[in-house]
PDB file of C-alpha atoms in Angstrom:
ATOM      1  CA  MET W   1     -10.078  12.859  13.711  1.00  0.00           C
ATOM      2  CA  ALA W   2      -7.449  10.764  15.530  1.00  0.00           C
ATOM      3  CA  SER W   3      -3.948  12.091  16.149  1.00  0.00           C
ATOM      4  CA  ILE W   4      -1.262  10.293  14.159  1.00  0.00           C
ATOM      5  CA  ILE W   5       1.537  12.156  15.990  1.00  0.00           C
ATOM      6  CA  ASP W   6       1.405  12.719  19.741  1.00  0.00           C
ATOM      7  CA  PHE W   7       4.439  14.587  21.057  1.00  0.00           C
ATOM      8  CA  THR W   8       4.255  14.942  24.858  1.00  0.00           C
ATOM      9  CA  ASP W   9       6.588  16.914  27.166  1.00  0.00           C
ATOM     10  CA  ILE W  10       9.671  16.098  25.113  1.00  0.00           C
ATOM     11  CA  CYS W  11      12.991  17.409  26.430  1.00  0.00           C
ATOM     12  CA  LYS W  12      16.352  16.986  24.732  1.00  0.00           C
ATOM     13  CA  THR W  13      19.641  18.136  26.249  1.00  0.00           C
ATOM     14  CA  PHE W  14      23.123  17.948  24.766  1.00  0.00           C
ATOM     15  CA  LYS W  15      26.458  18.123  26.527  1.00  0.00           C
ATOM     16  CA  VAL W  16      28.910  20.408  24.749  1.00  0.00           C
ATOM     17  CA  PRO W  17      32.612  20.360  25.670  1.00  0.00           C
ATOM     18  CA  LEU W  18      34.162  23.631  26.831  1.00  0.00           C
ATOM     19  CA  ARG W  19      37.701  24.408  25.739  1.00  0.00           C
ATOM     20  CA  THR W  20      39.974  26.232  28.147  1.00  0.00           C
ATOM     21  CA  GLN W  21      42.482  28.784  26.880  1.00  0.00           C
ATOM     22  CA  GLY W  22      46.076  29.411  27.769  1.00  0.00           C
ATOM     23  CA  LYS W  23      49.204  27.416  28.473  1.00  0.00           C
ATOM     24  CA  PHE W  24      48.804  23.622  28.553  1.00  0.00           C
ATOM     25  CA  SER W  25      45.120  24.022  27.525  1.00  0.00           C
ATOM     26  CA  THR W  26      45.244  20.945  25.240  1.00  0.00           C
ATOM     27  CA  LEU W  27      46.566  18.806  28.096  1.00  0.00           C
ATOM     28  CA  LYS W  28      43.970  20.166  30.514  1.00  0.00           C
ATOM     29  CA  ASN W  29      41.146  19.539  28.018  1.00  0.00           C
ATOM     30  CA  PHE W  30      42.315  15.953  27.541  1.00  0.00           C
ATOM     31  CA  PHE W  31      42.438  15.010  31.224  1.00  0.00           C
ATOM     32  CA  ALA W  32      39.745  17.233  32.763  1.00  0.00           C
ATOM     33  CA  ARG W  33      37.354  18.366  30.085  1.00  0.00           C
ATOM     34  CA  LYS W  34      34.466  20.520  31.253  1.00  0.00           C
ATOM     35  CA  HIS W  35      31.030  20.520  29.682  1.00  0.00           C
ATOM     36  CA  LYS W  36      27.981  22.725  29.528  1.00  0.00           C
ATOM     37  CA  THR W  37      24.428  21.509  28.984  1.00  0.00           C
ATOM     38  CA  ILE W  38      22.282  22.908  26.183  1.00  0.00           C
ATOM     39  CA  ASP W  39      18.505  22.468  26.292  1.00  0.00           C
ATOM     40  CA  ALA W  40      17.560  21.932  22.649  1.00  0.00           C
ATOM     41  CA  LEU W  41      13.918  21.118  23.498  1.00  0.00           C
ATOM     42  CA  LYS W  42      12.047  22.059  26.669  1.00  0.00           C
ATOM     43  CA  ASN W  43       8.768  20.237  27.374  1.00  0.00           C
ATOM     44  CA  VAL W  44       7.623  20.322  23.757  1.00  0.00           C
ATOM     45  CA  SER W  45       4.083  19.050  23.202  1.00  0.00           C
ATOM     46  CA  PHE W  46       1.843  19.010  20.138  1.00  0.00           C
ATOM     47  CA  LYS W  47      -0.543  16.759  18.203  1.00  0.00           C
ATOM     48  CA  VAL W  48      -0.857  16.242  14.460  1.00  0.00           C
ATOM     49  CA  GLU W  49      -3.949  14.723  12.877  1.00  0.00           C
ATOM     50  CA  GLU W  50      -3.865  12.282   9.987  1.00  0.00           C
ATOM     51  CA  GLY W  51      -3.805  14.064   6.626  1.00  0.00           C
ATOM     52  CA  ASP W  52      -2.501  17.362   8.038  1.00  0.00           C
ATOM     53  CA  ILE W  53       0.234  19.374   6.350  1.00  0.00           C
ATOM     54  CA  VAL W  54       1.961  21.092   9.276  1.00  0.00           C
ATOM     55  CA  GLY W  55       4.514  23.881   8.943  1.00  0.00           C
ATOM     56  CA  TYR W  56       7.065  23.592  11.745  1.00  0.00           C
ATOM     57  CA  ILE W  57       8.771  26.984  11.817  1.00  0.00           C
ATOM     58  CA  GLY W  58      11.276  28.933  13.858  1.00  0.00           C
ATOM     59  CA  PRO W  59      14.676  30.629  13.517  1.00  0.00           C
ATOM     60  CA  ASN W  60      17.945  28.725  13.174  1.00  0.00           C
ATOM     61  CA  GLY W  61      18.783  26.889  16.397  1.00  0.00           C
ATOM     62  CA  ALA W  62      15.171  26.882  17.606  1.00  0.00           C
ATOM     63  CA  GLY W  63      14.962  23.066  17.806  1.00  0.00           C
ATOM     64  CA  LYS W  64      13.245  22.166  14.526  1.00  0.00           C
ATOM     65  CA  SER W  65      15.759  19.633  13.240  1.00  0.00           C
ATOM     66  CA  THR W  66      16.103  18.064  16.702  1.00  0.00           C
ATOM     67  CA  THR W  67      12.334  17.567  16.776  1.00  0.00           C
ATOM     68  CA  VAL W  68      12.292  15.983  13.308  1.00  0.00           C
ATOM     69  CA  LYS W  69      15.164  13.645  14.245  1.00  0.00           C
ATOM     70  CA  ILE W  70      13.266  12.500  17.355  1.00  0.00           C
ATOM     71  CA  MET W  71      10.065  11.994  15.349  1.00  0.00           C
ATOM     72  CA  SER W  72      11.943   9.988  12.724  1.00  0.00           C
ATOM     73  CA  GLY W  73      13.674   7.827  15.346  1.00  0.00           C
ATOM     74  CA  ILE W  74      17.210   9.136  14.731  1.00  0.00           C
ATOM     75  CA  LEU W  75      17.479  10.712  18.219  1.00  0.00           C
ATOM     76  CA  THR W  76      16.230   9.549  21.611  1.00  0.00           C
ATOM     77  CA  PRO W  77      14.812  12.324  23.834  1.00  0.00           C
ATOM     78  CA  THR W  78      16.156  12.997  27.317  1.00  0.00           C
ATOM     79  CA  SER W  79      12.621  12.761  28.690  1.00  0.00           C
ATOM     80  CA  GLY W  80       9.003  12.791  27.546  1.00  0.00           C
ATOM     81  CA  ASN W  81       7.125  10.568  25.134  1.00  0.00           C
ATOM     82  CA  CYS W  82       6.344  10.464  21.433  1.00  0.00           C
ATOM     83  CA  VAL W  83       3.862   8.108  19.786  1.00  0.00           C
ATOM     84  CA  ILE W  84       3.605   8.171  16.003  1.00  0.00           C
ATOM     85  CA  ASN W  85       1.190   5.903  14.151  1.00  0.00           C
ATOM     86  CA  GLY W  86       0.889   3.848  17.354  1.00  0.00           C
ATOM     87  CA  LEU W  87       4.664   3.333  17.765  1.00  0.00           C
ATOM     88  CA  VAL W  88       7.498   4.937  19.738  1.00  0.00           C
ATOM     89  CA  PRO W  89      10.059   5.860  17.045  1.00  0.00           C
ATOM     90  CA  TRP W  90      13.284   5.075  18.928  1.00  0.00           C
ATOM     91  CA  LYS W  91      11.929   1.898  20.557  1.00  0.00           C
ATOM     92  CA  ASN W  92      10.192   0.296  17.564  1.00  0.00           C
ATOM     93  CA  ARG W  93      12.575   1.567  14.912  1.00  0.00           C
ATOM     94  CA  ARG W  94      12.423  -1.304  12.397  1.00  0.00           C
ATOM     95  CA  GLU W  95       8.626  -1.436  12.419  1.00  0.00           C
ATOM     96  CA  PHE W  96       8.344   2.354  12.580  1.00  0.00           C
ATOM     97  CA  VAL W  97      10.422   3.256   9.504  1.00  0.00           C
ATOM     98  CA  LYS W  98       8.166   1.163   7.244  1.00  0.00           C
ATOM     99  CA  ASN W  99       5.553   3.914   7.352  1.00  0.00           C
ATOM    100  CA  ILE W 100       7.620   7.097   7.277  1.00  0.00           C
ATOM    101  CA  GLY W 101       9.556   8.980   4.627  1.00  0.00           C
ATOM    102  CA  VAL W 102      12.253  11.545   5.378  1.00  0.00           C
ATOM    103  CA  VAL W 103      13.797  14.167   3.091  1.00  0.00           C
ATOM    104  CA  PHE W 104      16.547  16.427   4.398  1.00  0.00           C
ATOM    105  CA  GLY W 105      17.172  19.312   2.001  1.00  0.00           C
ATOM    106  CA  GLN W 106      20.958  19.028   2.154  1.00  0.00           C
ATOM    107  CA  LYS W 107      21.403  15.271   2.691  1.00  0.00           C
ATOM    108  CA  SER W 108      20.767  12.419   0.279  1.00  0.00           C
ATOM    109  CA  GLN W 109      19.317   8.952   0.765  1.00  0.00           C
ATOM    110  CA  LEU W 110      20.171   7.989  -2.815  1.00  0.00           C
ATOM    111  CA  TRP W 111      23.493   6.578  -3.988  1.00  0.00           C
ATOM    112  CA  TRP W 112      25.810   9.177  -5.535  1.00  0.00           C
ATOM    113  CA  ASP W 113      27.485   7.252  -8.368  1.00  0.00           C
ATOM    114  CA  VAL W 114      24.749   4.900  -9.591  1.00  0.00           C
ATOM    115  CA  PRO W 115      21.749   5.656 -11.823  1.00  0.00           C
ATOM    116  CA  VAL W 116      18.722   6.912  -9.923  1.00  0.00           C
ATOM    117  CA  ILE W 117      16.630   3.935 -11.010  1.00  0.00           C
ATOM    118  CA  ASP W 118      19.189   1.603  -9.391  1.00  0.00           C
ATOM    119  CA  SER W 119      18.821   3.505  -6.112  1.00  0.00           C
ATOM    120  CA  PHE W 120      15.051   3.121  -6.414  1.00  0.00           C
ATOM    121  CA  GLN W 121      15.442  -0.626  -6.995  1.00  0.00           C
ATOM    122  CA  LEU W 122      17.615  -0.898  -3.876  1.00  0.00           C
ATOM    123  CA  LEU W 123      14.989   0.978  -1.875  1.00  0.00           C
ATOM    124  CA  ARG W 124      12.345  -1.407  -3.234  1.00  0.00           C
ATOM    125  CA  ASP W 125      14.362  -4.320  -1.839  1.00  0.00           C
ATOM    126  CA  ILE W 126      14.983  -2.585   1.486  1.00  0.00           C
ATOM    127  CA  TYR W 127      11.279  -1.870   2.022  1.00  0.00           C
ATOM    128  CA  LYS W 128      10.213  -5.204   0.481  1.00  0.00           C
ATOM    129  CA  ILE W 129       7.801  -3.489  -1.893  1.00  0.00           C
ATOM    130  CA  PRO W 130       5.921  -5.931  -4.174  1.00  0.00           C
ATOM    131  CA  LYS W 131       7.004  -5.499  -7.811  1.00  0.00           C
ATOM    132  CA  GLU W 132       3.543  -4.592  -9.123  1.00  0.00           C
ATOM    133  CA  GLU W 133       3.002  -1.987  -6.384  1.00  0.00           C
ATOM    134  CA  PHE W 134       6.495  -0.567  -6.957  1.00  0.00           C
ATOM    135  CA  GLU W 135       5.931  -0.140 -10.700  1.00  0.00           C
ATOM    136  CA  LYS W 136       2.523   1.456 -10.157  1.00  0.00           C
ATOM    137  CA  THR W 137       3.920   3.912  -7.595  1.00  0.00           C
ATOM    138  CA  LEU W 138       6.958   4.711  -9.740  1.00  0.00           C
ATOM    139  CA  LYS W 139       4.707   5.471 -12.705  1.00  0.00           C
ATOM    140  CA  LEU W 140       2.686   7.946 -10.632  1.00  0.00           C
ATOM    141  CA  LEU W 141       5.843   9.601  -9.249  1.00  0.00           C
ATOM    142  CA  ASN W 142       7.373   9.733 -12.708  1.00  0.00           C
ATOM    143  CA  GLU W 143       4.322  11.468 -14.176  1.00  0.00           C
ATOM    144  CA  ALA W 144       3.953  13.908 -11.276  1.00  0.00           C
ATOM    145  CA  LEU W 145       7.625  14.894 -11.072  1.00  0.00           C
ATOM    146  CA  ASN W 146       8.665  14.388 -14.723  1.00  0.00           C
ATOM    147  CA  LEU W 147      11.490  11.964 -13.885  1.00  0.00           C
ATOM    148  CA  GLU W 148      11.722  10.100 -17.210  1.00  0.00           C
ATOM    149  CA  ASP W 149      15.007  11.700 -18.326  1.00  0.00           C
ATOM    150  CA  LEU W 150      16.586  11.487 -14.860  1.00  0.00           C
ATOM    151  CA  LEU W 151      16.194   7.824 -13.927  1.00  0.00           C
ATOM    152  CA  GLY W 152      19.104   6.570 -16.021  1.00  0.00           C
ATOM    153  CA  ARG W 153      21.590   9.180 -14.790  1.00  0.00           C
ATOM    154  CA  PRO W 154      23.777   9.069 -11.653  1.00  0.00           C
ATOM    155  CA  LEU W 155      22.719  11.430  -8.888  1.00  0.00           C
ATOM    156  CA  ARG W 156      26.020  13.337  -9.127  1.00  0.00           C
ATOM    157  CA  GLN W 157      25.133  14.490 -12.673  1.00  0.00           C
ATOM    158  CA  LEU W 158      21.833  16.098 -11.669  1.00  0.00           C
ATOM    159  CA  SER W 159      21.096  19.705 -10.783  1.00  0.00           C
ATOM    160  CA  LEU W 160      19.901  20.619  -7.286  1.00  0.00           C
ATOM    161  CA  GLY W 161      16.260  20.751  -8.395  1.00  0.00           C
ATOM    162  CA  GLN W 162      16.513  17.418 -10.214  1.00  0.00           C
ATOM    163  CA  LYS W 163      18.113  15.816  -7.155  1.00  0.00           C
ATOM    164  CA  MET W 164      15.320  17.086  -4.919  1.00  0.00           C
ATOM    165  CA  LYS W 165      12.669  15.615  -7.225  1.00  0.00           C
ATOM    166  CA  CYS W 166      14.437  12.247  -7.079  1.00  0.00           C
ATOM    167  CA  GLU W 167      14.833  12.457  -3.302  1.00  0.00           C
ATOM    168  CA  LEU W 168      11.094  13.106  -2.926  1.00  0.00           C
ATOM    169  CA  ALA W 169      10.271  10.193  -5.197  1.00  0.00           C
ATOM    170  CA  GLY W 170      12.673   7.896  -3.331  1.00  0.00           C
ATOM    171  CA  SER W 171      11.117   8.759   0.023  1.00  0.00           C
ATOM    172  CA  LEU W 172       7.644   7.882  -1.279  1.00  0.00           C
ATOM    173  CA  LEU W 173       8.238   4.605  -3.109  1.00  0.00           C
ATOM    174  CA  HIS W 174       6.862   2.637  -0.142  1.00  0.00           C
ATOM    175  CA  ARG W 175       3.883   5.037   0.208  1.00  0.00           C
ATOM    176  CA  PRO W 176       4.548   6.096   3.811  1.00  0.00           C
ATOM    177  CA  LYS W 177       1.750   7.411   6.002  1.00  0.00           C
ATOM    178  CA  ILE W 178       3.963  10.239   7.260  1.00  0.00           C
ATOM    179  CA  LEU W 179       6.500  12.348   5.358  1.00  0.00           C
ATOM    180  CA  PHE W 180       9.055  14.552   7.110  1.00  0.00           C
ATOM    181  CA  LEU W 181      10.407  17.335   4.897  1.00  0.00           C
ATOM    182  CA  ASP W 182      13.318  19.382   6.262  1.00  0.00           C
ATOM    183  CA  GLU W 183      13.947  22.423   4.012  1.00  0.00           C
ATOM    184  CA  PRO W 184      12.825  20.613   0.818  1.00  0.00           C
ATOM    185  CA  THR W 185      12.879  23.740  -1.393  1.00  0.00           C
ATOM    186  CA  ILE W 186      16.158  25.269  -0.182  1.00  0.00           C
ATOM    187  CA  GLY W 187      18.167  26.595  -3.141  1.00  0.00           C
ATOM    188  CA  LEU W 188      15.571  25.648  -5.755  1.00  0.00           C
ATOM    189  CA  ASP W 189      14.575  27.936  -8.622  1.00  0.00           C
ATOM    190  CA  ALA W 190      11.023  29.309  -8.791  1.00  0.00           C
ATOM    191  CA  VAL W 191       9.772  26.783 -11.381  1.00  0.00           C
ATOM    192  CA  THR W 192      11.067  23.772  -9.442  1.00  0.00           C
ATOM    193  CA  LYS W 193       9.664  25.158  -6.174  1.00  0.00           C
ATOM    194  CA  LEU W 194       6.203  25.350  -7.711  1.00  0.00           C
ATOM    195  CA  ALA W 195       6.535  21.794  -9.065  1.00  0.00           C
ATOM    196  CA  VAL W 196       7.584  20.472  -5.645  1.00  0.00           C
ATOM    197  CA  ARG W 197       4.707  22.292  -3.918  1.00  0.00           C
ATOM    198  CA  ASP W 198       2.181  20.908  -6.409  1.00  0.00           C
ATOM    199  CA  PHE W 199       3.565  17.426  -5.870  1.00  0.00           C
ATOM    200  CA  ILE W 200       3.328  17.697  -2.068  1.00  0.00           C
ATOM    201  CA  LYS W 201      -0.322  18.748  -2.369  1.00  0.00           C
ATOM    202  CA  LEU W 202      -0.971  15.888  -4.801  1.00  0.00           C
ATOM    203  CA  ILE W 203       0.331  13.087  -2.557  1.00  0.00           C
ATOM    204  CA  ASN W 204      -1.383  14.612   0.472  1.00  0.00           C
ATOM    205  CA  LYS W 205      -4.706  14.531  -1.387  1.00  0.00           C
ATOM    206  CA  LYS W 206      -4.218  11.218  -3.234  1.00  0.00           C
ATOM    207  CA  TRP W 207      -2.721   9.135  -0.389  1.00  0.00           C
ATOM    208  CA  ASN W 208      -3.820  11.217   2.627  1.00  0.00           C
ATOM    209  CA  THR W 209      -0.134  11.462   3.560  1.00  0.00           C
ATOM    210  CA  THR W 210       0.546  13.415   6.752  1.00  0.00           C
ATOM    211  CA  ILE W 211       3.354  15.899   6.120  1.00  0.00           C
ATOM    212  CA  ILE W 212       5.602  17.753   8.564  1.00  0.00           C
ATOM    213  CA  LEU W 213       7.379  20.595   6.786  1.00  0.00           C
ATOM    214  CA  THR W 214      10.238  22.630   8.257  1.00  0.00           C
ATOM    215  CA  THR W 215      11.233  25.617   6.167  1.00  0.00           C
ATOM    216  CA  HIS W 216      12.279  29.265   6.267  1.00  0.00           C
ATOM    217  CA  ASP W 217      10.332  29.942   3.065  1.00  0.00           C
ATOM    218  CA  MET W 218       7.031  31.391   4.205  1.00  0.00           C
ATOM    219  CA  ASN W 219       5.618  31.052   0.692  1.00  0.00           C
ATOM    220  CA  ASP W 220       5.868  27.279   1.214  1.00  0.00           C
ATOM    221  CA  ILE W 221       3.986  27.662   4.489  1.00  0.00           C
ATOM    222  CA  GLU W 222       1.261  29.813   2.935  1.00  0.00           C
ATOM    223  CA  ALA W 223       0.864  27.576  -0.125  1.00  0.00           C
ATOM    224  CA  LEU W 224       0.856  24.204   1.603  1.00  0.00           C
ATOM    225  CA  THR W 225      -0.002  24.073   5.291  1.00  0.00           C
ATOM    226  CA  ASN W 226      -3.284  23.943   7.174  1.00  0.00           C
ATOM    227  CA  LYS W 227      -1.541  24.426  10.532  1.00  0.00           C
ATOM    228  CA  ILE W 228       1.708  25.929  11.811  1.00  0.00           C
ATOM    229  CA  ILE W 229       3.711  25.234  14.943  1.00  0.00           C
ATOM    230  CA  LEU W 230       6.142  27.970  16.000  1.00  0.00           C
ATOM    231  CA  ILE W 231       9.147  26.943  18.088  1.00  0.00           C
ATOM    232  CA  GLY W 232      11.695  29.279  19.625  1.00  0.00           C
ATOM    233  CA  LYS W 233      14.532  28.618  22.054  1.00  0.00           C
ATOM    234  CA  GLY W 234      13.372  25.016  22.365  1.00  0.00           C
ATOM    235  CA  GLN W 235       9.790  25.831  23.347  1.00  0.00           C
ATOM    236  CA  ILE W 236       6.479  25.789  21.471  1.00  0.00           C
ATOM    237  CA  LEU W 237       5.181  29.355  21.234  1.00  0.00           C
ATOM    238  CA  TYR W 238       2.194  29.060  18.893  1.00  0.00           C
ATOM    239  CA  GLN W 239       0.007  26.343  17.371  1.00  0.00           C
ATOM    240  CA  GLY W 240      -2.800  27.109  14.965  1.00  0.00           C
ATOM    241  CA  SER W 241      -3.628  28.243  11.443  1.00  0.00           C
ATOM    242  CA  PHE W 242      -1.435  30.599   9.446  1.00  0.00           C
ATOM    243  CA  ASP W 243      -4.564  32.508   8.411  1.00  0.00           C
ATOM    244  CA  LYS W 244      -5.103  33.456  12.052  1.00  0.00           C
ATOM    245  CA  ILE W 245      -1.600  34.940  12.172  1.00  0.00           C
ATOM    246  CA  LYS W 246      -2.180  36.788   8.893  1.00  0.00           C
ATOM    247  CA  ASN W 247      -5.444  38.251  10.184  1.00  0.00           C
ATOM    248  CA  LYS W 248      -3.689  39.366  13.360  1.00  0.00           C
ATOM    249  CA  TYR W 249      -1.242  41.476  11.350  1.00  0.00           C
ATOM    250  CA  SER W 250      -3.612  42.465   8.537  1.00  0.00           C
ATOM    251  CA  SER W 251      -4.065  45.949  10.013  1.00  0.00           C
ATOM    252  CA  PHE W 252      -0.403  46.783   9.301  1.00  0.00           C
ATOM    253  CA  LYS W 253      -0.174  48.621   5.978  1.00  0.00           C
ATOM    254  CA  THR W 254       2.453  50.230   3.774  1.00  0.00           C
ATOM    255  CA  ILE W 255       1.198  53.268   1.852  1.00  0.00           C
ATOM    256  CA  GLU W 256       3.046  54.665  -1.163  1.00  0.00           C
ATOM    257  CA  ILE W 257       2.016  58.249  -1.962  1.00  0.00           C
ATOM    258  CA  GLU W 258       2.505  60.616  -4.894  1.00  0.00           C
ATOM    259  CA  PHE W 259       1.936  64.292  -4.053  1.00  0.00           C
ATOM    260  CA  ALA W 260       0.790  67.054  -6.408  1.00  0.00           C
ATOM    261  CA  LYS W 261       3.820  69.194  -5.528  1.00  0.00           C
ATOM    262  CA  ASP W 262       7.149  69.028  -3.711  1.00  0.00           C
ATOM    263  CA  TYR W 263       7.223  68.941   0.099  1.00  0.00           C
ATOM    264  CA  ASP W 264      10.442  69.365   2.046  1.00  0.00           C
ATOM    265  CA  GLN W 265       9.119  67.221   4.884  1.00  0.00           C
ATOM    266  CA  ILE W 266       5.926  65.455   5.813  1.00  0.00           C
ATOM    267  CA  SER W 267       4.363  63.985   8.943  1.00  0.00           C
ATOM    268  CA  LEU W 268       1.055  62.403   9.860  1.00  0.00           C
ATOM    269  CA  ASP W 269      -0.158  61.390  13.306  1.00  0.00           C
ATOM    270  CA  GLY W 270      -0.149  57.606  13.751  1.00  0.00           C
ATOM    271  CA  TYR W 271       2.156  56.949  10.801  1.00  0.00           C
ATOM    272  CA  GLN W 272       5.887  56.379  10.399  1.00  0.00           C
ATOM    273  CA  VAL W 273       7.575  58.006   7.404  1.00  0.00           C
ATOM    274  CA  VAL W 274       9.686  55.230   5.914  1.00  0.00           C
ATOM    275  CA  SER W 275      11.000  57.300   3.008  1.00  0.00           C
ATOM    276  CA  HIS W 276      10.336  60.724   1.459  1.00  0.00           C
ATOM    277  CA  ASN W 277      11.681  62.427  -1.648  1.00  0.00           C
ATOM    278  CA  LYS W 278       9.853  65.623  -2.558  1.00  0.00           C
ATOM    279  CA  LYS W 279       6.760  64.322  -4.409  1.00  0.00           C
ATOM    280  CA  PHE W 280       6.969  60.724  -3.216  1.00  0.00           C
ATOM    281  CA  ALA W 281       6.715  59.114   0.216  1.00  0.00           C
ATOM    282  CA  THR W 282       6.206  55.746   1.865  1.00  0.00           C
ATOM    283  CA  LEU W 283       4.348  55.531   5.183  1.00  0.00           C
ATOM    284  CA  LYS W 284       3.546  52.736   7.612  1.00  0.00           C
ATOM    285  CA  ASN W 285       0.827  52.877  10.240  1.00  0.00           C
ATOM    286  CA  LEU W 286       2.000  52.466  13.826  1.00  0.00           C
ATOM    287  CA  PRO W 287       0.622  49.607  16.014  1.00  0.00           C
ATOM    288  CA  THR W 288      -1.561  52.171  17.793  1.00  0.00           C
ATOM    289  CA  LYS W 289      -3.165  53.291  14.530  1.00  0.00           C
ATOM    290  CA  THR W 290      -5.707  51.146  12.674  1.00  0.00           C
ATOM    291  CA  PHE W 291      -5.695  51.904   8.955  1.00  0.00           C
ATOM    292  CA  HIS W 292      -8.973  52.889   7.283  1.00  0.00           C
ATOM    293  CA  THR W 293      -8.795  54.165   3.712  1.00  0.00           C
ATOM    294  CA  THR W 294     -11.430  56.911   4.045  1.00  0.00           C
ATOM    295  CA  GLU W 295     -10.010  58.151   7.338  1.00  0.00           C
ATOM    296  CA  PHE W 296      -6.470  58.143   5.934  1.00  0.00           C
ATOM    297  CA  VAL W 297      -7.479  60.147   2.840  1.00  0.00           C
ATOM    298  CA  ASN W 298      -9.322  62.723   4.953  1.00  0.00           C
ATOM    299  CA  GLU W 299      -6.390  63.150   7.352  1.00  0.00           C
ATOM    300  CA  ILE W 300      -3.601  63.449   4.805  1.00  0.00           C
ATOM    301  CA  SER W 301      -5.543  65.589   2.282  1.00  0.00           C
ATOM    302  CA  GLN W 302      -6.043  68.225   4.982  1.00  0.00           C
ATOM    303  CA  LYS W 303      -2.261  68.711   5.063  1.00  0.00           C
ATOM    304  CA  TYR W 304      -1.035  67.786   1.575  1.00  0.00           C
ATOM    305  CA  GLU W 305      -2.235  67.698  -2.034  1.00  0.00           C
ATOM    306  CA  LEU W 306      -2.340  64.138  -3.385  1.00  0.00           C
ATOM    307  CA  ILE W 307      -2.256  62.727  -6.898  1.00  0.00           C
ATOM    308  CA  ASP W 308      -2.351  59.022  -6.079  1.00  0.00           C
ATOM    309  CA  PHE W 309      -1.577  56.408  -3.404  1.00  0.00           C
ATOM    310  CA  GLN W 310      -1.252  52.629  -3.159  1.00  0.00           C
ATOM    311  CA  VAL W 311      -1.847  50.486  -0.065  1.00  0.00           C
ATOM    312  CA  TYR W 312      -0.006  47.200   0.543  1.00  0.00           C
ATOM    313  CA  SER W 313      -0.452  44.579   3.251  1.00  0.00           C
ATOM    314  CA  LEU W 314       2.508  42.895   4.918  1.00  0.00           C
ATOM    315  CA  SER W 315       4.273  40.190   2.929  1.00  0.00           C
ATOM    316  CA  VAL W 316       4.452  36.707   4.434  1.00  0.00           C
ATOM    317  CA  ASP W 317       8.127  37.284   5.298  1.00  0.00           C
ATOM    318  CA  GLU W 318       7.274  40.536   7.101  1.00  0.00           C
ATOM    319  CA  ILE W 319       4.526  38.709   9.024  1.00  0.00           C
ATOM    320  CA  LEU W 320       7.038  36.069  10.099  1.00  0.00           C
ATOM    321  CA  ALA W 321       9.516  38.752  11.198  1.00  0.00           C
ATOM    322  CA  LYS W 322       6.827  40.431  13.321  1.00  0.00           C
ATOM    323  CA  LEU W 323       5.873  37.058  14.807  1.00  0.00           C
ATOM    324  CA  TYR W 324       9.498  36.363  15.759  1.00  0.00           C
ATOM    325  CA  ASN W 325       9.840  39.838  17.261  1.00  0.00           C
ATOM    326  CA  GLU W 326       6.636  39.435  19.249  1.00  0.00           C
ATOM    327  CA  TYR W 327       7.926  36.268  20.888  1.00  0.00           C
ATOM    328  CA  ASP W 328      11.462  37.675  21.243  1.00  0.00           C
ATOM    329  CA  ILE W 329      13.160  34.781  19.444  1.00  0.00           C
ATOM    330  CA  VAL W 330      15.460  36.744  17.133  1.00  0.00           C
TER     331      VAL W 330
END
C-alpha cells in the first residue's frame, strides 16, 4: 500500500530569548538580547499508509504538536522534507488544505457567537462544497454524532463534549483524506469519549480516512490505532503496533493474595512486596522473574497458607509509563 504521508529527516529549531537579571536588565535585554536554540524535532522520519489510524504519542514537550503543525502546513521545518498526499504542506498550502481536516482539542475552528449550522455553512463556502454533497455529508455526520439539537445553538452555549462533536463534524464536511486529531478526547466524559471513538472508527472505515491521533489517553490508542509512533526529546524512538508493546510487557503481573492466617511479614524470591497487611498482600514480579501460575503457587505455598489470589496484567497506562522509562523520556 502506498504511503500517504512521508516525513523525512525533519528538523525544527526555535530561538528562545534569554532574559538577564539584575540592574538595568530591561535595558540590556532591549539592546542586546541573547537567545538559545531549542531543537524541537531532530531528524524525524516516518511513513503513514492510506487508511491507517496512527497514534502519535510521547510526553509533554516531546515534539508532537510541532510535528502536527508541520504536517498541517502551519509551520515550516528548519530542514528535511514532508510530502503528504503528493504535496508539500507549507509550499502548496492552498491546494493542500482541501484534503486535510484538523481538530485541536483546546482550539476551535467554529465561530463562537453564531449557531453551529451557520459555521458549517461558512465552511461549505470556504471549501466550495457542492450543496448536494454538503447535505449528504451533514446528514451522515448528524446521525453518527447526534447533532440535531446542537446545530441551531451558538458554540458558546455548548458543553465541552458537544463542542468536540461539532468540531469533528466541521473538520469533516469536505471529506478530507487525512484527519489530524490533537487531544480530541481531552476533558470529555466517558460516554462522549466512547461516542467520539466510535465515530472515528466509522469515518475511517466508511471513507478510508487516514487519521493521525495525538493523545495522552492510552485507552484511545488501544481502542483506535493500528500503529503507534513514540517520540521523545524530539526524536522517534519506536514505530510499530501497540500489540507488540503490550506483548513485550505482558510478563509483568500484579498478584493480590489472601492468606489463611496473619503474617507479620512476607517475602518471595523474584517478587516485590507492594503492600502487606496481615492476611492480605500485593506482589509484583521483578523483571528478572517470569510469572507462571503453577510455579508461583508452588513457591508461595511452601512458605505461606493461601486462601485465594488474583493475577492482573499491566494496565495500558502502566505499559506507557514503562515504555517512557525504558527510553528515559520522563
